[in-house]
PDB file of C-alpha atoms and ligand atoms in Angstrom:
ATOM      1  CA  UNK U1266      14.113  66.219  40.017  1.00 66.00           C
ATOM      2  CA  UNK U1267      16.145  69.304  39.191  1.00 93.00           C
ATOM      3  CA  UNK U1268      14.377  71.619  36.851  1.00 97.00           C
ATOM      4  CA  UNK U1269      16.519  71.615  33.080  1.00 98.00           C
ATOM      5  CA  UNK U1270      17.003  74.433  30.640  1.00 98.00           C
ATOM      6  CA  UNK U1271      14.200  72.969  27.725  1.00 98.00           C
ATOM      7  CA  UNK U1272      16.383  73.417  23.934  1.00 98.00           C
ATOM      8  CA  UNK U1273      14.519  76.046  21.896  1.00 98.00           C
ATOM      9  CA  UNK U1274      12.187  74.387  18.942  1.00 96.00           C
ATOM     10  CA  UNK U1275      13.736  76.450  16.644  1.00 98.00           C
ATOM     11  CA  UNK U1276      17.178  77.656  15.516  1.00 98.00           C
ATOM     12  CA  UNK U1277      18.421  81.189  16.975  1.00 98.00           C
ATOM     13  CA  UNK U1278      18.491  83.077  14.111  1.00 98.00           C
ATOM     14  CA  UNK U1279      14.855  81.724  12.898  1.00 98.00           C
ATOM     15  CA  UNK U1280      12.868  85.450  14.336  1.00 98.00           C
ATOM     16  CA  UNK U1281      15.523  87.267  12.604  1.00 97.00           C
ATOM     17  CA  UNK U1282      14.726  90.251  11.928  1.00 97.00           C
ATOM     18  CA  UNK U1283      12.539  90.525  14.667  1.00 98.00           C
ATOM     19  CA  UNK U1284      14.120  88.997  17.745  1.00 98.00           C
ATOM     20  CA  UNK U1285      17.830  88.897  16.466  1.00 98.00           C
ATOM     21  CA  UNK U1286      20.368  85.544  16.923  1.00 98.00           C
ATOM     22  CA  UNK U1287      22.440  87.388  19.245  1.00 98.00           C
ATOM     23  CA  UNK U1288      19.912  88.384  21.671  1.00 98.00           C
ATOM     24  CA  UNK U1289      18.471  84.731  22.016  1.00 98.00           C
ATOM     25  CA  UNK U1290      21.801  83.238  22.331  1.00 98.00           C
ATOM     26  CA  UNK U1291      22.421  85.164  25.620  1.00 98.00           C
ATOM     27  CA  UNK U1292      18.540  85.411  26.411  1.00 98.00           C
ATOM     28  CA  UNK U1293      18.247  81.432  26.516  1.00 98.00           C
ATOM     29  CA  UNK U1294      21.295  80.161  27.216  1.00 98.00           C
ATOM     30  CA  UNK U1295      22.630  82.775  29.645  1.00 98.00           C
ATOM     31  CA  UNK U1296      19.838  84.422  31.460  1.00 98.00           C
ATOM     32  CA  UNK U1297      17.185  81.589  31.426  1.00 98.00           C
ATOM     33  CA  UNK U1298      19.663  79.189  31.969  1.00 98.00           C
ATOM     34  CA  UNK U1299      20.674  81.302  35.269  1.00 98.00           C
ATOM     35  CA  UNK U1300      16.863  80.998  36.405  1.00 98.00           C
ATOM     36  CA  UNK U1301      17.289  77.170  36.078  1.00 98.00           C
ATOM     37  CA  UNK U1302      20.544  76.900  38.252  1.00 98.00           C
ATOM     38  CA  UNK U1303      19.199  79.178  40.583  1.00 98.00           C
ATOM     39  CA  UNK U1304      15.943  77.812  41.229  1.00 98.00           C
ATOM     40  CA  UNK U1305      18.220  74.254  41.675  1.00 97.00           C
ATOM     41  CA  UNK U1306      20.199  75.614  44.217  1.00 97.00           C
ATOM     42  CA  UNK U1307      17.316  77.571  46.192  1.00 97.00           C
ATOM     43  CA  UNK U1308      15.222  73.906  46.081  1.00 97.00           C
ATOM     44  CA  UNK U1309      18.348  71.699  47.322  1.00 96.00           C
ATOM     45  CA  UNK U1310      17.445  73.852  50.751  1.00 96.00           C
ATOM     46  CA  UNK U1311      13.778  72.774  51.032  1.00 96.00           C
ATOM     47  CA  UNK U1312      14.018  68.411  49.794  1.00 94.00           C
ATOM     48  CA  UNK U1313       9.866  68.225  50.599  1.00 95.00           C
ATOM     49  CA  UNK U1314       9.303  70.048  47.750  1.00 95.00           C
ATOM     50  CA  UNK U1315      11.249  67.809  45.674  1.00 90.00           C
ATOM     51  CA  UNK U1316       9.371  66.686  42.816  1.00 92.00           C
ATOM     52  CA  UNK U1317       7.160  69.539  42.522  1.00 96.00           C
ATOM     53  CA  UNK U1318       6.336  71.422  39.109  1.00 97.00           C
ATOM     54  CA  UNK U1319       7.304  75.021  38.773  1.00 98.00           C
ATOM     55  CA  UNK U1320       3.363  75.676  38.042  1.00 98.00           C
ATOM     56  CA  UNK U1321       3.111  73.727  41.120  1.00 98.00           C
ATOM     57  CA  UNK U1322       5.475  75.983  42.859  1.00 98.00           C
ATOM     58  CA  UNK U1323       4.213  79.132  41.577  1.00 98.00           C
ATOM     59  CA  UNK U1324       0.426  78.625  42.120  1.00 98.00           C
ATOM     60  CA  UNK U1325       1.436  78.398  46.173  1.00 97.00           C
ATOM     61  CA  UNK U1326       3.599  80.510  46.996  1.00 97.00           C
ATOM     62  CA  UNK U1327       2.897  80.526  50.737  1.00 96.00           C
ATOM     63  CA  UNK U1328       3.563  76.835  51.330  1.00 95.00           C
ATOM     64  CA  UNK U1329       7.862  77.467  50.438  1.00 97.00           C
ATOM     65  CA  UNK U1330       9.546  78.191  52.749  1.00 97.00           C
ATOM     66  CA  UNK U1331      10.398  81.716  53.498  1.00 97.00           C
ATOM     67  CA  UNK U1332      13.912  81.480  53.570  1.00 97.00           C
ATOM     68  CA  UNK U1333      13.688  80.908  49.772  1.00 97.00           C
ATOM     69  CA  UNK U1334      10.143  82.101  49.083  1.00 98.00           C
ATOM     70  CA  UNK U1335      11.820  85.021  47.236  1.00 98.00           C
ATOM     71  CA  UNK U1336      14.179  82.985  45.081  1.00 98.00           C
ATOM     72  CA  UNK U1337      11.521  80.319  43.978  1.00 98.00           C
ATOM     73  CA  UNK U1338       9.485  83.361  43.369  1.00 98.00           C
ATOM     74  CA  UNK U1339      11.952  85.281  41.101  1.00 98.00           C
ATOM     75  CA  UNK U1340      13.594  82.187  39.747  1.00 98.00           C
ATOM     76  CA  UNK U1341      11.307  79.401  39.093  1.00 98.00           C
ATOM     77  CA  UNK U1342       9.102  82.176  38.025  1.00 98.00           C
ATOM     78  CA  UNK U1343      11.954  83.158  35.522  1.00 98.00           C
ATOM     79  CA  UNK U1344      12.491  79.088  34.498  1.00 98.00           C
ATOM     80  CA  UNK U1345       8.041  79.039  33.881  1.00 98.00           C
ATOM     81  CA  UNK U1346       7.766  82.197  32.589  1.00 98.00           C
ATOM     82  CA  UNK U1347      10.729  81.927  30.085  1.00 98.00           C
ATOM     83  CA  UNK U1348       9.516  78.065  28.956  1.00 98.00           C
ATOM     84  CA  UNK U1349       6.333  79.497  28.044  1.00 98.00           C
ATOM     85  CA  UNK U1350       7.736  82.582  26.327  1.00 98.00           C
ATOM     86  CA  UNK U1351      10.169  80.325  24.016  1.00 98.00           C
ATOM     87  CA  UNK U1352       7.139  78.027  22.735  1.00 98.00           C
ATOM     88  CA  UNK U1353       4.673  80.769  21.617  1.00 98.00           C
ATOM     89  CA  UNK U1354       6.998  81.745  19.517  1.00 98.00           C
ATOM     90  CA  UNK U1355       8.406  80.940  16.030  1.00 97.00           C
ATOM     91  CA  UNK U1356       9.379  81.997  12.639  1.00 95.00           C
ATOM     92  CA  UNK U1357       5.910  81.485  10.831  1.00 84.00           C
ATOM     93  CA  UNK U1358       3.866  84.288  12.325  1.00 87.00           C
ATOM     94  CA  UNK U1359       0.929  85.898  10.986  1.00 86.00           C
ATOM     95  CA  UNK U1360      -2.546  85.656  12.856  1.00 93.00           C
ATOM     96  CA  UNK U1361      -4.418  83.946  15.392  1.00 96.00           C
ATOM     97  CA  UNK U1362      -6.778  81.270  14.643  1.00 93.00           C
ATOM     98  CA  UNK U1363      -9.318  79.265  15.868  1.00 95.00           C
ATOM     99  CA  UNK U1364     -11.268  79.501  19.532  1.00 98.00           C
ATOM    100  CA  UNK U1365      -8.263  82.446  20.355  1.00 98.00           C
ATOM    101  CA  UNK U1366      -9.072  84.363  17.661  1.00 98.00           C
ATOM    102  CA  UNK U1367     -12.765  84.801  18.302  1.00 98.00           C
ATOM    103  CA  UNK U1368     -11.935  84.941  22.117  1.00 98.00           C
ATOM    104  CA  UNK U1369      -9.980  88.007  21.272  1.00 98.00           C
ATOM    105  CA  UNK U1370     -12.417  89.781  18.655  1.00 98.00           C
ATOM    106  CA  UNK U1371     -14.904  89.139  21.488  1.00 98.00           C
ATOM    107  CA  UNK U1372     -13.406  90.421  24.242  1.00 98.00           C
ATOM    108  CA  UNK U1373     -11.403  93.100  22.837  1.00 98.00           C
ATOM    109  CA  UNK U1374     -13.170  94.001  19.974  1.00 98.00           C
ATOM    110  CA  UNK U1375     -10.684  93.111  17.204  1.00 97.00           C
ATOM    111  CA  UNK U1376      -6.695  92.123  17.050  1.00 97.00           C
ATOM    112  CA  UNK U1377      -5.155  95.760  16.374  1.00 97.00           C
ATOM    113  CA  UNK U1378      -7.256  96.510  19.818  1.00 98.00           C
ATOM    114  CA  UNK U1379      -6.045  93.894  21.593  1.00 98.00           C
ATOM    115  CA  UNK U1380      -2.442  94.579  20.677  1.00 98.00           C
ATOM    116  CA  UNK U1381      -2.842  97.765  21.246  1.00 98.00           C
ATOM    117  CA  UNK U1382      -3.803  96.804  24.950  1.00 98.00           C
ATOM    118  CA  UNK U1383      -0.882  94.397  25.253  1.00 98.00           C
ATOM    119  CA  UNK U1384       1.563  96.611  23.931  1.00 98.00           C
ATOM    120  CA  UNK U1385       0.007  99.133  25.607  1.00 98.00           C
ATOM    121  CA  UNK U1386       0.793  97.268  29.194  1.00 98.00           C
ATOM    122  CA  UNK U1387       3.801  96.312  27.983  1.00 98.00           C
ATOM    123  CA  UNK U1388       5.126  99.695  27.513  1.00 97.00           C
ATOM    124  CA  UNK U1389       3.705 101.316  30.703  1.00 97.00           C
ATOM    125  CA  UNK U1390       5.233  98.073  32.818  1.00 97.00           C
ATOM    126  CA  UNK U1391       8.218 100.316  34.756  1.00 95.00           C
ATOM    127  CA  UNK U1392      11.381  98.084  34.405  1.00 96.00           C
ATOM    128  CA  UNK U1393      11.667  94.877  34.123  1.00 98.00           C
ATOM    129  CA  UNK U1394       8.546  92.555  33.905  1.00 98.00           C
ATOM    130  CA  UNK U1395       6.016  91.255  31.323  1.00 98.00           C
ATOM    131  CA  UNK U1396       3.201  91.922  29.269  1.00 98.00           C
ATOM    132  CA  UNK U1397       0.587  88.985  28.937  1.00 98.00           C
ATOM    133  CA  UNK U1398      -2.733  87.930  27.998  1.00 98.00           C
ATOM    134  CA  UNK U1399      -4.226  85.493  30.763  1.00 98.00           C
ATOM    135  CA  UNK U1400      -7.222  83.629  31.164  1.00 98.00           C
ATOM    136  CA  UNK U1401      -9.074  83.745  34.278  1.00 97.00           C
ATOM    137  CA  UNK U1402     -12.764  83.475  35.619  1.00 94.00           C
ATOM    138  CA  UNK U1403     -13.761  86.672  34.133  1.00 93.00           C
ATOM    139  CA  UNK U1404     -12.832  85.663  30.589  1.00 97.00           C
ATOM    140  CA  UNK U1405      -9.255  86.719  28.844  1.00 98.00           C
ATOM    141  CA  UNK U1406      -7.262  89.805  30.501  1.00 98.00           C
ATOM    142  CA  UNK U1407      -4.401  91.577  29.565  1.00 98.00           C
ATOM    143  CA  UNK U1408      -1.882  92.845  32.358  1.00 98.00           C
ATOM    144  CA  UNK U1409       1.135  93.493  33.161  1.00 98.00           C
ATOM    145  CA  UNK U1410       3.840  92.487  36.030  1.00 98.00           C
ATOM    146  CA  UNK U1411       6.695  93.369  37.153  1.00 98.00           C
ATOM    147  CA  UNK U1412      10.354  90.871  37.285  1.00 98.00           C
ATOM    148  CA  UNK U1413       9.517  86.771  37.176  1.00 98.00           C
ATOM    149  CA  UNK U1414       5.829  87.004  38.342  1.00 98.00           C
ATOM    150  CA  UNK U1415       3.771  85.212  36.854  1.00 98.00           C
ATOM    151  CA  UNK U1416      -0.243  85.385  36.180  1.00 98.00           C
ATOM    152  CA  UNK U1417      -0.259  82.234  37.218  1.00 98.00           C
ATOM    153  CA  UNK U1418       0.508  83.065  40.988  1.00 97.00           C
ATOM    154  CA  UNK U1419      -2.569  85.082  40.846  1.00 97.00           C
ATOM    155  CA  UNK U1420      -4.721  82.604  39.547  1.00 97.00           C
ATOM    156  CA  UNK U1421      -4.582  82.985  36.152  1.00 98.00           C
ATOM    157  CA  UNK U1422      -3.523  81.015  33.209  1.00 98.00           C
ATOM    158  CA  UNK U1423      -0.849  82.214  31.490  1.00 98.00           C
ATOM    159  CA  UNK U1424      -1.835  82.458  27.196  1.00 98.00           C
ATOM    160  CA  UNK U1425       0.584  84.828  25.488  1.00 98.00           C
ATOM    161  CA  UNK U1426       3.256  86.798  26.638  1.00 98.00           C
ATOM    162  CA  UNK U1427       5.963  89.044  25.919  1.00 98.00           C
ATOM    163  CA  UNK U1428       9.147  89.877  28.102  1.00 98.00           C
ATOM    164  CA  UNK U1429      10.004  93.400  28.449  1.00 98.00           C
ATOM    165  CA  UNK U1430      13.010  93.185  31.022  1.00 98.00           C
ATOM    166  CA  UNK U1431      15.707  95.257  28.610  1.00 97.00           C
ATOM    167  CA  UNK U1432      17.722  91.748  28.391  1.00 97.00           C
ATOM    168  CA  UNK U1433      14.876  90.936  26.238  1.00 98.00           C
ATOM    169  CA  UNK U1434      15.352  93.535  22.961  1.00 97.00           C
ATOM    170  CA  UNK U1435      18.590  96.137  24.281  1.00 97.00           C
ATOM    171  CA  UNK U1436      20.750  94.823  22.032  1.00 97.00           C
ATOM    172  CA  UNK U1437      18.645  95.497  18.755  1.00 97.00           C
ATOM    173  CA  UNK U1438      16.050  98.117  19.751  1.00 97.00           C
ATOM    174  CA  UNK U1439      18.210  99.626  22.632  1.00 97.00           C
ATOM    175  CA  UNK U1440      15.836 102.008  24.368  1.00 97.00           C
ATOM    176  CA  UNK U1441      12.987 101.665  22.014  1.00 97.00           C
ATOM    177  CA  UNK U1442      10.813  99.191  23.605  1.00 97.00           C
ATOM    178  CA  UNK U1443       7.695 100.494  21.589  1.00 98.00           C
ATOM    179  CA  UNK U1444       9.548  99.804  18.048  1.00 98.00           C
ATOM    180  CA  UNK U1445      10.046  95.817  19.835  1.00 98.00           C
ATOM    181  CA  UNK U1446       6.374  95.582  21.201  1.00 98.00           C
ATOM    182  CA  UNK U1447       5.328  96.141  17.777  1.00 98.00           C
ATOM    183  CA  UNK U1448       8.005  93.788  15.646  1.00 97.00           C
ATOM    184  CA  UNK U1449       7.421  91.182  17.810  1.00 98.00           C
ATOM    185  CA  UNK U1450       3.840  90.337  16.751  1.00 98.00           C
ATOM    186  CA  UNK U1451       5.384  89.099  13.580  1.00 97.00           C
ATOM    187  CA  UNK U1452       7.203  85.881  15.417  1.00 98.00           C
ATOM    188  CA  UNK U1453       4.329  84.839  17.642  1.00 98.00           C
ATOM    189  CA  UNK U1454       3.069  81.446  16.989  1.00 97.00           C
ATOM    190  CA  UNK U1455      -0.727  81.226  16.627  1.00 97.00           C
ATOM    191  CA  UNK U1456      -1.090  77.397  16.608  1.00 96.00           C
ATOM    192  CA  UNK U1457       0.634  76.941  19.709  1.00 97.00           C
ATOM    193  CA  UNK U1458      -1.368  80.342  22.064  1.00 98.00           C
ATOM    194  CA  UNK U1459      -4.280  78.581  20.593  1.00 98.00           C
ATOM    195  CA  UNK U1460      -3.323  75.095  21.933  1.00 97.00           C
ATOM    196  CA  UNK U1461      -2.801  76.844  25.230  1.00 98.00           C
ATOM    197  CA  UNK U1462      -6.167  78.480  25.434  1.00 98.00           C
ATOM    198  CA  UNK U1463      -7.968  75.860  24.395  1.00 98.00           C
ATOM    199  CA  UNK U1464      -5.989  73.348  27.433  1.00 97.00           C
ATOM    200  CA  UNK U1465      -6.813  76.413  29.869  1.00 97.00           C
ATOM    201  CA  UNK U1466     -10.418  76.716  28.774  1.00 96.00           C
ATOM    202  CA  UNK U1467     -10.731  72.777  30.150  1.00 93.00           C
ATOM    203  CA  UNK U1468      -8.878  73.468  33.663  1.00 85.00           C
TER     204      UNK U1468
HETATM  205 MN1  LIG W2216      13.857  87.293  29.796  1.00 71.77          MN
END
């Protein structure tokens, strides 16, 4: 089954003034819609691994075929990494809750720490890529990679995540990826990063 751009939850101007309309009209329906077409066209070469999930995809690498290893890598990891991205966000922000929010105070110490970290990796990421905060066996990390790869590749479990490719805040913040780091806390939404943790905590 081909892989389908998923409609945002929300309407594009909703993180205004954070995230502004104009950016997440091109953002979702040009760029992540490009992911989707192009990880439909780089699967039409390889029918066995029709019916597979990009998580599926993405957590073994090595078993696609390496004449389009590179575009499930880059594009599927755009299409998971972008579906992700859309849902942990939203207009309400404000701050975490629940089993997240002590995970955090606990690991990190408190939340201005642990976006300090994230912002922090999201900032020192050179070019494109993204800043996250994963879950593996050692507990909750923050990195950083670079393009469409994805934590989950590594064994990880992808919680919370922000894109830093320039596609992401040029238009609004132009070079000033610092200023969007720190905005962008204000649209993240808590209730669904909990949600997440809690369903990775049980895998
Ligand atoms: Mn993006």
């Amino acid at each position: 089954m081909a892989f389908e751009l998923p409609a945002l939850t929300y309407a594009y101007e909703a993180l205004e003034p954070h995230v502004d309309a104009q950016t997440m009209h091109i953002h979702h329906d040009k760029h992540h819609q490009a992911y989707v077409d192009n990880s439909n066209a780089a699967l039409a070469k390889a029918p066995e691994l029709a019916g597979k999930t990009a998580e599926e995809l993405l957590k073994d690498l090595s078993s696609v075929p390496e004449a389009i290893r590179t575009a499930v890598r880059n594009n599927v990891g755009g299409h998971y990494n972008h579906s992700i991205f859309w849902s942990i966000m939203g207009p309400n922000g404000g701050q975490p809750t629940g089993a997240i929010a002590e995970a955090i105070k606990s690991t990190f110490g408190d939340q201005a720490q642990f976006q300090e970290k994230f912002n922090d990796a999201g900032l020192k990421q050179f070019g494109s890529g993204w800043a996250w905060l994963a879950l593996g066996a050692g507990g909750l990390q923050v990195l950083s990679t670079a393009n469409q790869d994805s934590p989950i590749s590594q064994g990880l479990q992808p919680i919370l995540m922000n894109d830093v490719w320039e596609h992401a805040y040029y238009l609004k913040y132009q070079n000033r990826r610092a200023e969007y780091l720190k905005s962008w806390w204000s649209v993240v939404n808590w209730a669904e990063v909990n949600k997440r943790y809690e369903l990775a905590l049980k895998k």
